[in-house]
Short mmCIF file of C-alpha atoms (C1' of nucleotides) in Angstrom, two decimals:
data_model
loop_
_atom_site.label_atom_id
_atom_site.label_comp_id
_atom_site.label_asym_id
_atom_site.label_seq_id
_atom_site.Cartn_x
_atom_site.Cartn_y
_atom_site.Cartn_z
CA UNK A 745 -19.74 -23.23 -3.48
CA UNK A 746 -19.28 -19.81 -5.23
CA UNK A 747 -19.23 -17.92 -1.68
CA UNK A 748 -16.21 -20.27 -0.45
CA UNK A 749 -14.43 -19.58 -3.40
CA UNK A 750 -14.65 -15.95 -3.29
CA UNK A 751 -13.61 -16.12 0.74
CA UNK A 752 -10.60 -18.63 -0.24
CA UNK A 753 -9.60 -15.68 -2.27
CA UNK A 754 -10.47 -12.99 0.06
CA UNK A 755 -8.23 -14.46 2.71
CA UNK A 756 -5.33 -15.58 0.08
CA UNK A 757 -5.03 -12.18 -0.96
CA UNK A 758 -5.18 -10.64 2.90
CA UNK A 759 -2.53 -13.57 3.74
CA UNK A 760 0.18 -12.07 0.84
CA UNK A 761 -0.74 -8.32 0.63
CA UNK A 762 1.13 -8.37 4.67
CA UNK A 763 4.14 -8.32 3.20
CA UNK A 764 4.27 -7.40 -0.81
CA UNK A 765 1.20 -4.58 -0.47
CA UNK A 766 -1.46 -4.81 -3.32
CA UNK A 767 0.44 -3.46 -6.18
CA UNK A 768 3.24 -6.05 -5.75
CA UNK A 769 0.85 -8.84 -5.55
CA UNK A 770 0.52 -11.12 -8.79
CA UNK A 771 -3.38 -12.68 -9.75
CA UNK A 772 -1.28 -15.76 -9.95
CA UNK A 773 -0.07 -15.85 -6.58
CA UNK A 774 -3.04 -15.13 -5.30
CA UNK A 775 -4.78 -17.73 -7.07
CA UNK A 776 -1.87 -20.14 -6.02
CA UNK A 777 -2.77 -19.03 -2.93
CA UNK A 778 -5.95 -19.84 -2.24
CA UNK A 779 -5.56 -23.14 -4.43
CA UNK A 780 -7.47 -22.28 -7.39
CA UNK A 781 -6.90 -22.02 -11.03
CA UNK A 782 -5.93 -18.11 -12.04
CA UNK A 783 -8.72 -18.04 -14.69
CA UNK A 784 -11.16 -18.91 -11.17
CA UNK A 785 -10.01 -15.09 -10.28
CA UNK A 786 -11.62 -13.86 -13.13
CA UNK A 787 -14.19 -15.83 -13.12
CA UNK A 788 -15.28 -14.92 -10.05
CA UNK A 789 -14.26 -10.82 -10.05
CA UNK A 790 -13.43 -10.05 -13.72
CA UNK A 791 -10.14 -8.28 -12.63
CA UNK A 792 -7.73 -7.82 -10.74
CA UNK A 793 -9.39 -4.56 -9.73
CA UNK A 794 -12.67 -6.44 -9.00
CA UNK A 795 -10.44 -8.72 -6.52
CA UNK A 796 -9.34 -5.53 -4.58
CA UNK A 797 -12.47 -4.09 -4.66
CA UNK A 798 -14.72 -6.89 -3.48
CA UNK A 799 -11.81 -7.28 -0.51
CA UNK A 800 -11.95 -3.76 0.36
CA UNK A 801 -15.63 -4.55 1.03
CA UNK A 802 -14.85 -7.75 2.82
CA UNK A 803 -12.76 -6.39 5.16
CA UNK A 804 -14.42 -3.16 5.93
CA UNK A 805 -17.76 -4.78 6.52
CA UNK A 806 -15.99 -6.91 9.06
CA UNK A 807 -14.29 -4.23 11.17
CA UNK A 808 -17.55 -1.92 10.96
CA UNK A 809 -19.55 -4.93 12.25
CA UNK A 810 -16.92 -5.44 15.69
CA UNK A 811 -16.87 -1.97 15.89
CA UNK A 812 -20.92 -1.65 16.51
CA UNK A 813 -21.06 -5.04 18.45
CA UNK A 814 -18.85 -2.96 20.70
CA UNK A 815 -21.07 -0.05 20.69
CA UNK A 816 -23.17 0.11 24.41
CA UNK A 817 -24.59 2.65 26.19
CA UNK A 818 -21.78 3.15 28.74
CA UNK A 819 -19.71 6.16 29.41
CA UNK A 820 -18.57 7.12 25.58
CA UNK A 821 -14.61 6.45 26.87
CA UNK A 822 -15.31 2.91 27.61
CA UNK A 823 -17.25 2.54 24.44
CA UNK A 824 -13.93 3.93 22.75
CA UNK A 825 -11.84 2.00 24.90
CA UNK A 826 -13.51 -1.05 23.90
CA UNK A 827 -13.42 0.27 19.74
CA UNK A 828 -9.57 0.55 20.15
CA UNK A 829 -9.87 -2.93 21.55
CA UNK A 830 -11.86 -4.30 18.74
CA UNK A 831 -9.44 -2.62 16.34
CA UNK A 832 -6.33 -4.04 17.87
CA UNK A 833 -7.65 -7.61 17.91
CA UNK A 834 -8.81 -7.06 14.11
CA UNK A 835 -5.76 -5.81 12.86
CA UNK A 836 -3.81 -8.48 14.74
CA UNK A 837 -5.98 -11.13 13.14
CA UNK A 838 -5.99 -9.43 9.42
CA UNK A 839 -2.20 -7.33 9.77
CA UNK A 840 -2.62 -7.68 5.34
CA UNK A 841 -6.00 -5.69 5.96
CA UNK A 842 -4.76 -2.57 7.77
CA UNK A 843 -1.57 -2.61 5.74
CA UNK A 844 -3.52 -2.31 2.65
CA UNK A 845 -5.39 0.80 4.33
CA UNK A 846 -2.56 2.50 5.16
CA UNK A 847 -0.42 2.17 1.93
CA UNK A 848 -3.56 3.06 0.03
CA UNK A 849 -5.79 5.35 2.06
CA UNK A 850 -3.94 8.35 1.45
CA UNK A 851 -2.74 8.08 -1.93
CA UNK A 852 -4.02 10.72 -4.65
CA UNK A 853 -5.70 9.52 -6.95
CA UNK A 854 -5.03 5.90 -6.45
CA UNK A 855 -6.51 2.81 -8.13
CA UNK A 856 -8.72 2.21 -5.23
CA UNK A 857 -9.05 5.73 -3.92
CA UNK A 858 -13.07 5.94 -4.60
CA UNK A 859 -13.88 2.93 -2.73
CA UNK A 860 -11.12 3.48 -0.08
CA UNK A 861 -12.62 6.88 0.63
CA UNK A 862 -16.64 5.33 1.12
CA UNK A 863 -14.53 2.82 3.23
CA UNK A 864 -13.30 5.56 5.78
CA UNK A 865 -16.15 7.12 5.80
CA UNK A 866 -17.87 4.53 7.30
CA UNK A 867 -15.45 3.24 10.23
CA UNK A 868 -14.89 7.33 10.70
CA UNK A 869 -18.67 7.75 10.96
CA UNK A 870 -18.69 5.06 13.55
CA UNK A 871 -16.10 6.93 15.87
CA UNK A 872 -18.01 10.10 15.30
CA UNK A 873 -20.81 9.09 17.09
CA UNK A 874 -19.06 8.15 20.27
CA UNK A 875 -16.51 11.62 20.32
CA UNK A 876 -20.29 13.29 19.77
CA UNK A 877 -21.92 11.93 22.76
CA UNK A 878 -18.33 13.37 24.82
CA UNK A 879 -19.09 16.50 22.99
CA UNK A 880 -22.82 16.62 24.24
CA UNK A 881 -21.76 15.78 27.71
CA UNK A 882 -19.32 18.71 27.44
CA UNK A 883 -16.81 16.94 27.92
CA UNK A 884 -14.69 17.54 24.57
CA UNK A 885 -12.13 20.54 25.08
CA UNK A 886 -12.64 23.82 23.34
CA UNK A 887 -12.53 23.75 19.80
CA UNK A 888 -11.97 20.08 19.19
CA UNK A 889 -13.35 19.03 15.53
CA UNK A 890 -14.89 15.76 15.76
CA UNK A 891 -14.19 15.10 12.31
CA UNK A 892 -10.55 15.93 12.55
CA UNK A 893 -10.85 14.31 15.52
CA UNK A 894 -12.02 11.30 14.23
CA UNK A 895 -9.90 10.80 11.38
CA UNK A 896 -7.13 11.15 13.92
CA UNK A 897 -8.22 8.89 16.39
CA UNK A 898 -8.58 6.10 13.14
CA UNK A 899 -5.68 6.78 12.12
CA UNK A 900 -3.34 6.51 14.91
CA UNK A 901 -5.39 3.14 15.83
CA UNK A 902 -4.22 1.70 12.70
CA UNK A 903 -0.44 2.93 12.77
CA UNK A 904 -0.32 1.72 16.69
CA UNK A 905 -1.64 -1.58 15.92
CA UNK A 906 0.58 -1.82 12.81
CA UNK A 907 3.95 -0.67 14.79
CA UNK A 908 3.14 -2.90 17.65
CA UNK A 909 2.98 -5.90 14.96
CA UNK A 910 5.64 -5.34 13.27
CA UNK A 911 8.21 -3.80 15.37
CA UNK A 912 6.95 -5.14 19.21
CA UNK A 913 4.87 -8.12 18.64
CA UNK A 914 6.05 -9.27 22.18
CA UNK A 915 3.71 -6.72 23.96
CA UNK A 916 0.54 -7.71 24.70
CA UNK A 917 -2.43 -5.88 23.23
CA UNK A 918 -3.68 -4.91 26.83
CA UNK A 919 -0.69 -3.39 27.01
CA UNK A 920 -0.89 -1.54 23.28
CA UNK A 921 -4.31 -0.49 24.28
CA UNK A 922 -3.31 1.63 27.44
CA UNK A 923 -0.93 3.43 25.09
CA UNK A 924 -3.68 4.29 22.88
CA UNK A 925 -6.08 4.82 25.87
CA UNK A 926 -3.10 7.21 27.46
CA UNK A 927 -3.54 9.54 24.27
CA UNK A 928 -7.48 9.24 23.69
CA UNK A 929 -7.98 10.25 27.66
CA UNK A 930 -6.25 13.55 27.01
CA UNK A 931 -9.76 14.27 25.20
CA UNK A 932 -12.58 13.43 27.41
CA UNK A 933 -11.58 13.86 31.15
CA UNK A 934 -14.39 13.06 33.51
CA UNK B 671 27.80 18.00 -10.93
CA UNK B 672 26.53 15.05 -9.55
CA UNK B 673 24.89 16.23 -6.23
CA UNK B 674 22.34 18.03 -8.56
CA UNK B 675 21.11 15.11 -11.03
CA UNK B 676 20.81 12.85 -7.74
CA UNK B 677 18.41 15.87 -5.97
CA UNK B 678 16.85 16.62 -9.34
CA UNK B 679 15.93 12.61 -9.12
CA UNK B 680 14.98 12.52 -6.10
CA UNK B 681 12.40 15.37 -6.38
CA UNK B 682 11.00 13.87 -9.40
CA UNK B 683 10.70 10.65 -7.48
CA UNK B 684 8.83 12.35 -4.76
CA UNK B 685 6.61 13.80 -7.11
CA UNK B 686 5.32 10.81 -8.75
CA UNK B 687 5.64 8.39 -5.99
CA UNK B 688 2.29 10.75 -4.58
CA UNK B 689 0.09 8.63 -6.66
CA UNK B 690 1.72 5.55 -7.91
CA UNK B 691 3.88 4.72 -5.03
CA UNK B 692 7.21 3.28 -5.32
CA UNK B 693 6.39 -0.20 -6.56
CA UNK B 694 4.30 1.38 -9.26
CA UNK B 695 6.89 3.65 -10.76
CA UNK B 696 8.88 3.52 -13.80
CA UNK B 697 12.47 4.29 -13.93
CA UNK B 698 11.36 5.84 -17.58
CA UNK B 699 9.04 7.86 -16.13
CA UNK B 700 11.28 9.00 -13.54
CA UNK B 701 13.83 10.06 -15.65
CA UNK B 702 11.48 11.73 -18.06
CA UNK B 703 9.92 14.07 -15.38
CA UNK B 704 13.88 14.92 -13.77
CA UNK B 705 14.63 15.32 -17.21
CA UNK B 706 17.37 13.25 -17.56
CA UNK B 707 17.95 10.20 -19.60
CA UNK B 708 17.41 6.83 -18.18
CA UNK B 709 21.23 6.05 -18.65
CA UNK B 710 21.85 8.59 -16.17
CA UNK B 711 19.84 6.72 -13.33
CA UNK B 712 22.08 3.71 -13.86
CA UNK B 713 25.27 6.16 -13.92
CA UNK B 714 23.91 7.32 -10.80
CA UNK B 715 22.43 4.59 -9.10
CA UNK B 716 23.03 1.46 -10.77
CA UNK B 717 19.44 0.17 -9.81
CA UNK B 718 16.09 1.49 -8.78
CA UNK B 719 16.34 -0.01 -5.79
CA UNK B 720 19.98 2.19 -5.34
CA UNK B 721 17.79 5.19 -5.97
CA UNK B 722 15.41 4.37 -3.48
CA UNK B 723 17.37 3.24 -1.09
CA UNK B 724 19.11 7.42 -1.66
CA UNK B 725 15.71 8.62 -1.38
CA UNK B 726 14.78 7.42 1.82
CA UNK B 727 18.17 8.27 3.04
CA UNK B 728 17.30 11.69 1.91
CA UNK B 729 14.23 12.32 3.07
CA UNK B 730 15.04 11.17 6.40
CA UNK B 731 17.55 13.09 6.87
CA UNK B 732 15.49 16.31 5.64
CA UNK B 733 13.03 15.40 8.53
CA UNK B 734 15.52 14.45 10.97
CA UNK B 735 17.55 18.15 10.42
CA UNK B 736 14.36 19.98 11.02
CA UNK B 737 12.90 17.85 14.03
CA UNK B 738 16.37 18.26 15.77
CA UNK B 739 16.42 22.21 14.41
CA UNK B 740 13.33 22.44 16.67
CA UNK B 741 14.98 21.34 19.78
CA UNK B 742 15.53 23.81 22.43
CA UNK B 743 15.18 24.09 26.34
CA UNK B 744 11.93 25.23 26.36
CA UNK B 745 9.17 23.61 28.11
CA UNK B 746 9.17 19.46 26.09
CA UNK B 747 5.41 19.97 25.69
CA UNK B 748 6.53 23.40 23.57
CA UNK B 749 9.05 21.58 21.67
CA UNK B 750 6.65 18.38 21.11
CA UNK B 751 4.30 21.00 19.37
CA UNK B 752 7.27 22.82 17.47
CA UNK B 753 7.95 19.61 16.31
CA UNK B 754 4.58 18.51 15.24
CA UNK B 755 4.58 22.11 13.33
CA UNK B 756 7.88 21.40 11.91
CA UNK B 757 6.16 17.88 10.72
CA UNK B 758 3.27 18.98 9.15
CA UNK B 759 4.93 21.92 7.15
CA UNK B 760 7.67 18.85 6.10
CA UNK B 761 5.45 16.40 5.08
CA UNK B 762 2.66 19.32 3.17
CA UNK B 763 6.05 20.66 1.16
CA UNK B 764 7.13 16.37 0.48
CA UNK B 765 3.49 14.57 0.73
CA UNK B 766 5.19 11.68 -1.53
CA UNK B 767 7.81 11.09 1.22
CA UNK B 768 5.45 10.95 4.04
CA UNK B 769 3.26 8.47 1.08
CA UNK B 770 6.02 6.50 0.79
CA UNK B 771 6.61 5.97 4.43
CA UNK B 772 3.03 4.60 5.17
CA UNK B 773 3.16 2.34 2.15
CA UNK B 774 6.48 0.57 3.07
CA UNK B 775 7.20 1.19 7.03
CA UNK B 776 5.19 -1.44 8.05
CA UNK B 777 5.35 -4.07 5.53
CA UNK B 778 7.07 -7.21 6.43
CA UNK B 779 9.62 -8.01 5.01
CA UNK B 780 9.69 -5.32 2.19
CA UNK B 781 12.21 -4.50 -0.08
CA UNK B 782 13.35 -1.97 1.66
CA UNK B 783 12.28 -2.45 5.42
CA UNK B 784 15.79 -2.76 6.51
CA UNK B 785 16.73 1.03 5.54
CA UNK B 786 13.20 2.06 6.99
CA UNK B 787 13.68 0.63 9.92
CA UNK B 788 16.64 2.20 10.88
CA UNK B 789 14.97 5.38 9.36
CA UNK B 790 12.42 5.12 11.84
CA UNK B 791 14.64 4.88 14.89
CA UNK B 792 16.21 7.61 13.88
CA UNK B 793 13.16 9.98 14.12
CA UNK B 794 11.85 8.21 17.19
CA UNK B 795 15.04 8.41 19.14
CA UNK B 796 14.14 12.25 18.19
CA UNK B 797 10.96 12.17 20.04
CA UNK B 798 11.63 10.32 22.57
CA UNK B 799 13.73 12.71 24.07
CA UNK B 800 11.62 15.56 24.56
CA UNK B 801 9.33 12.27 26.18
CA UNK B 802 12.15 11.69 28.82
CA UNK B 803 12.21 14.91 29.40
CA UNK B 804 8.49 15.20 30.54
CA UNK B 805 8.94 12.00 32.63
CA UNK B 806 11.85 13.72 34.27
CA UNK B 807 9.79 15.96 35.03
CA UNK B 808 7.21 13.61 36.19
CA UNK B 809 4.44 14.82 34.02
CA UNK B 810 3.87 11.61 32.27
CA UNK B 811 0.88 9.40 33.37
CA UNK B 812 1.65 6.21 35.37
CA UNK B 813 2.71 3.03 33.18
CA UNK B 814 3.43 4.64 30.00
CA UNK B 815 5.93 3.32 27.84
CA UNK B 816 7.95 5.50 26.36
CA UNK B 817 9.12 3.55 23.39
CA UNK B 818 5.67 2.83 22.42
CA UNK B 819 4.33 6.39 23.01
CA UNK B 820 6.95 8.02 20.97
CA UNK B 821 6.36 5.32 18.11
CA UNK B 822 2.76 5.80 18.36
CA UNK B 823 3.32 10.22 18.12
CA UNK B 824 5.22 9.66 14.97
CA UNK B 825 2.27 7.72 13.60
CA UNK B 826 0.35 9.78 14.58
CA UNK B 827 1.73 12.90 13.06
CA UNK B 828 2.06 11.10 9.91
CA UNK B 829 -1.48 9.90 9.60
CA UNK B 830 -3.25 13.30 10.70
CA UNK B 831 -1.14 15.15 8.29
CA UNK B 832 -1.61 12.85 5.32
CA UNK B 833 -5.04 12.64 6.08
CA UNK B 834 -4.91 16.75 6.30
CA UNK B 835 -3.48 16.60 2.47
CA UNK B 836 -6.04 14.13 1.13
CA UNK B 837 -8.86 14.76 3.17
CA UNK B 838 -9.24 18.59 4.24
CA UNK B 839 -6.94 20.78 2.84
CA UNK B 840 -9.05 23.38 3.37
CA UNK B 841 -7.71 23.17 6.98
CA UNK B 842 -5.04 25.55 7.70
CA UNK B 843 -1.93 23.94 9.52
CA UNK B 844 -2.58 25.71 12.89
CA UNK B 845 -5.78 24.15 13.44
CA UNK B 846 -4.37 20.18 12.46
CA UNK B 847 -1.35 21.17 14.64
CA UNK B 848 -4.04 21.88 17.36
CA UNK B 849 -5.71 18.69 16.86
CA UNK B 850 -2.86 16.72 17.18
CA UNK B 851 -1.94 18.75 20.59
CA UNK B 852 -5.07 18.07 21.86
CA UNK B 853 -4.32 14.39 21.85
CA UNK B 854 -0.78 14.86 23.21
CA UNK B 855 -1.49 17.24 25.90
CA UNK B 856 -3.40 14.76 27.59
CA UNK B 857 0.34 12.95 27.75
CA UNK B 858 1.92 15.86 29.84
CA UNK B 859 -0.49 17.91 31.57
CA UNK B 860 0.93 20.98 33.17
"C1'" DG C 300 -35.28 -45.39 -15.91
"C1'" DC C 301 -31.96 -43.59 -19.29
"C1'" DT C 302 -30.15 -40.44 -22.07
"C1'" DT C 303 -29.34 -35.81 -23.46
"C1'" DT C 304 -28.93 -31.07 -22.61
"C1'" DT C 305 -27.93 -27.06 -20.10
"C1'" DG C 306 -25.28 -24.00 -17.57
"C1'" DC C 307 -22.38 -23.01 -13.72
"C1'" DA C 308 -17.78 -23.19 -11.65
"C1'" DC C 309 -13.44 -23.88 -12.65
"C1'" DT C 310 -9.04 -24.83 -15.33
"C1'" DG C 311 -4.42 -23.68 -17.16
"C1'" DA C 312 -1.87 -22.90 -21.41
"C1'" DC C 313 -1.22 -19.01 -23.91
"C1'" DC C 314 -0.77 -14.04 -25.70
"C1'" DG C 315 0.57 -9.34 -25.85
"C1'" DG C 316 2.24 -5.61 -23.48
"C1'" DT C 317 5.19 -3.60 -20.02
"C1'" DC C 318 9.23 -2.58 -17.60
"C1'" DA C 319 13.83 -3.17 -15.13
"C1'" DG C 320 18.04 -3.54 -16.55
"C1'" DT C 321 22.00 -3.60 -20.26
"C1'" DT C 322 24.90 -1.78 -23.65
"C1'" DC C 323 27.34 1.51 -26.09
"C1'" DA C 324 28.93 5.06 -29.10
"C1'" DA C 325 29.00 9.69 -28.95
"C1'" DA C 326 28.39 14.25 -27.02
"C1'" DA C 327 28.95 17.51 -23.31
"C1'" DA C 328 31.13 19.26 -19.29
"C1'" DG C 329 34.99 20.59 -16.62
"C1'" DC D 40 41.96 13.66 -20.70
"C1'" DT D 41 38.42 12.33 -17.42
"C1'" DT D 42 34.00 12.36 -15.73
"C1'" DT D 43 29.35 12.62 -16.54
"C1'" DT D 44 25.45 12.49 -19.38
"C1'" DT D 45 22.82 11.23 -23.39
"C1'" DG D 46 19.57 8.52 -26.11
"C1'" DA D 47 18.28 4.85 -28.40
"C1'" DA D 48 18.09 0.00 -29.24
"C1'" DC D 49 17.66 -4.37 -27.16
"C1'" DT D 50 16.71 -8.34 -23.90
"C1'" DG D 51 14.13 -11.23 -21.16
"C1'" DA D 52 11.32 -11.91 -17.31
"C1'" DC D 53 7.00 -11.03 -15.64
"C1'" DC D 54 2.10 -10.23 -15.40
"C1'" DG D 55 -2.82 -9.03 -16.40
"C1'" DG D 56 -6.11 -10.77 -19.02
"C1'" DT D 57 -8.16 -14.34 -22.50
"C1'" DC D 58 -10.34 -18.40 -23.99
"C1'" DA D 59 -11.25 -23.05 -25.46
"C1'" DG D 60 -12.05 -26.79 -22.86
"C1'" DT D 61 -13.29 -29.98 -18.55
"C1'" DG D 62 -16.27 -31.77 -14.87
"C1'" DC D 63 -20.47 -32.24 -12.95
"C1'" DA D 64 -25.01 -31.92 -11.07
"C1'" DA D 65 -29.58 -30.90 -12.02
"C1'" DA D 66 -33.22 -30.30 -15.40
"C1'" DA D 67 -35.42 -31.79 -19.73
"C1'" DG D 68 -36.75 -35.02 -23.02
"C1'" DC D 69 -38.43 -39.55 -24.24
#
DNA sequence: GCTTTTGCACTGACCGGTCAGTTCAAAAAG
DNA sequence: CTTTTTGAACTGACCGGTCAGTGCAAAAGC
């Protein structure tokens, strides 16, 4: 099953990036890994590059899916509330994931820059919509860009989760969300 | 004079570290673009993990003199946004430092996550002050942590301004610094 | 029915290049 | 004289990528 394989290496590779980051990370590791024969890598991706790539994809697609499942037509803050919910859980699931984003997102011109960049477009897109439907309800303060906005709101979602992970796994992520919630609420007062 | 080949490296690490990252550098390369021969690391240093290990040392304390330079008895919501200023001009004159934090804060258990760590409670012990400060003052929202808030403004900070660098520098540093505001007034209203 | 062929998925030993780290004699700096 | 720097040669581990070969199930040939 050519599918299986590929996921066996998908997860492998989310399982080690956590703590050695992508660069770090050896096609024969991963391969170890997942339980497969190195030359199965190349096989299935052509590179180490294709590996990434196809990942980057795989992981993306994921998030992008919770984060529309969580999309309603409820007050825009509890259709954020519920996002930063998603995103938590996600991240807390896949913690290789989001520490791949954030040691590669912002680095000019990385390997995986191109891709990274379609990648944030697409979860940032997502966010848009909601801080758009504050905005039509006049509810945004003066002068807020949503895009800026946006980006923001993705970002400090991702360093949040990662912080609580790493350096206060003992709180729970009800608790991780109201610190989130306590910043985002600042923007759309009803 | 040794105090100048050491900054002269660090610099040049800084530089390159923008787009290959720490894990991804060569000490060659390094020591080509200080110009200084490889030798000289080693006199220096005795490893590349010595030199990083200086860096972040350096950096921090670069951040940390400027954060605490911003510190006065003004209103904490003023200094909070001096401080954010103070961040973004720090991290748009090193963007390789603030690079380098992302990739390596939150990976467990780096090379170098010991020295980060510590690192990072250094600057959020710095933050979290001018967050007492407000609670003193009972302008902070019910049930807020203040551990977790002031982790999650450093985050913050970091990820709007990197994503400022890579993203939109077209933006001038008055309007990020108001987007980031915008998010933490909603901490401390007045 | 049986044998042969085909092609997909996978294997793992191997190769060539790269890079951290070492060494050292000699030059420069102070 | 001492400290610092130089620069080049060398080592050895490591790693991305290659490739000839294996296993096997389904199709083709008879």
């Amino acid at each position: 099953m050519s599918g299986g394989t590929k996921q066996k290496l998908f997860e492998a590779t989310l399982r080690l990036s956590k703590s050695r980051g992508l660069v770090g990370l050896t096609v024969d590791d991963i391969a170890a890994e997942a339980g497969v024969a190195k030359g199965t890598v190349y096989y299935n991706f052509g590179s180490k590059d294709g590996l990434v790539d196809g990942l980057l994809r795989y992981g993306v697609d994921m998030l992008a899916l919770r984060l529309r499942a969580a999309v309603s037509d409820a007050d825009p803050l509890d259709v954020i509330e519920a996002q930063v919910d998603t995103t938590l859980e996600f991240i807390a699931s896949y913690p290789g994931f989001s520490q791949i984003l954030v040691s590669e997102l912002w680095r000019t011109p990385g390997q995986w820059h191109g891709t990274l960049s379609l990648l944030r477009e697409e979860i940032i897109s997502i966010v848009k919509t909601q801080l758009s439907r504050l905005e039509e309800a006049g509810r945004l303060p003066e002068g807020v860009q949503i895009p800026t906005a946006a980006a923001g709101l993705f970002g400090t979602m991702l360093v949040v989760a990662l912080d609580w992970q790493v350096f206060g796994p003992q709180r729970t992520r009800a608790e991780v969300r109201e610190a989130v919630m306590v910043l985002i609420r600042g923007l759309g007062r009803r």
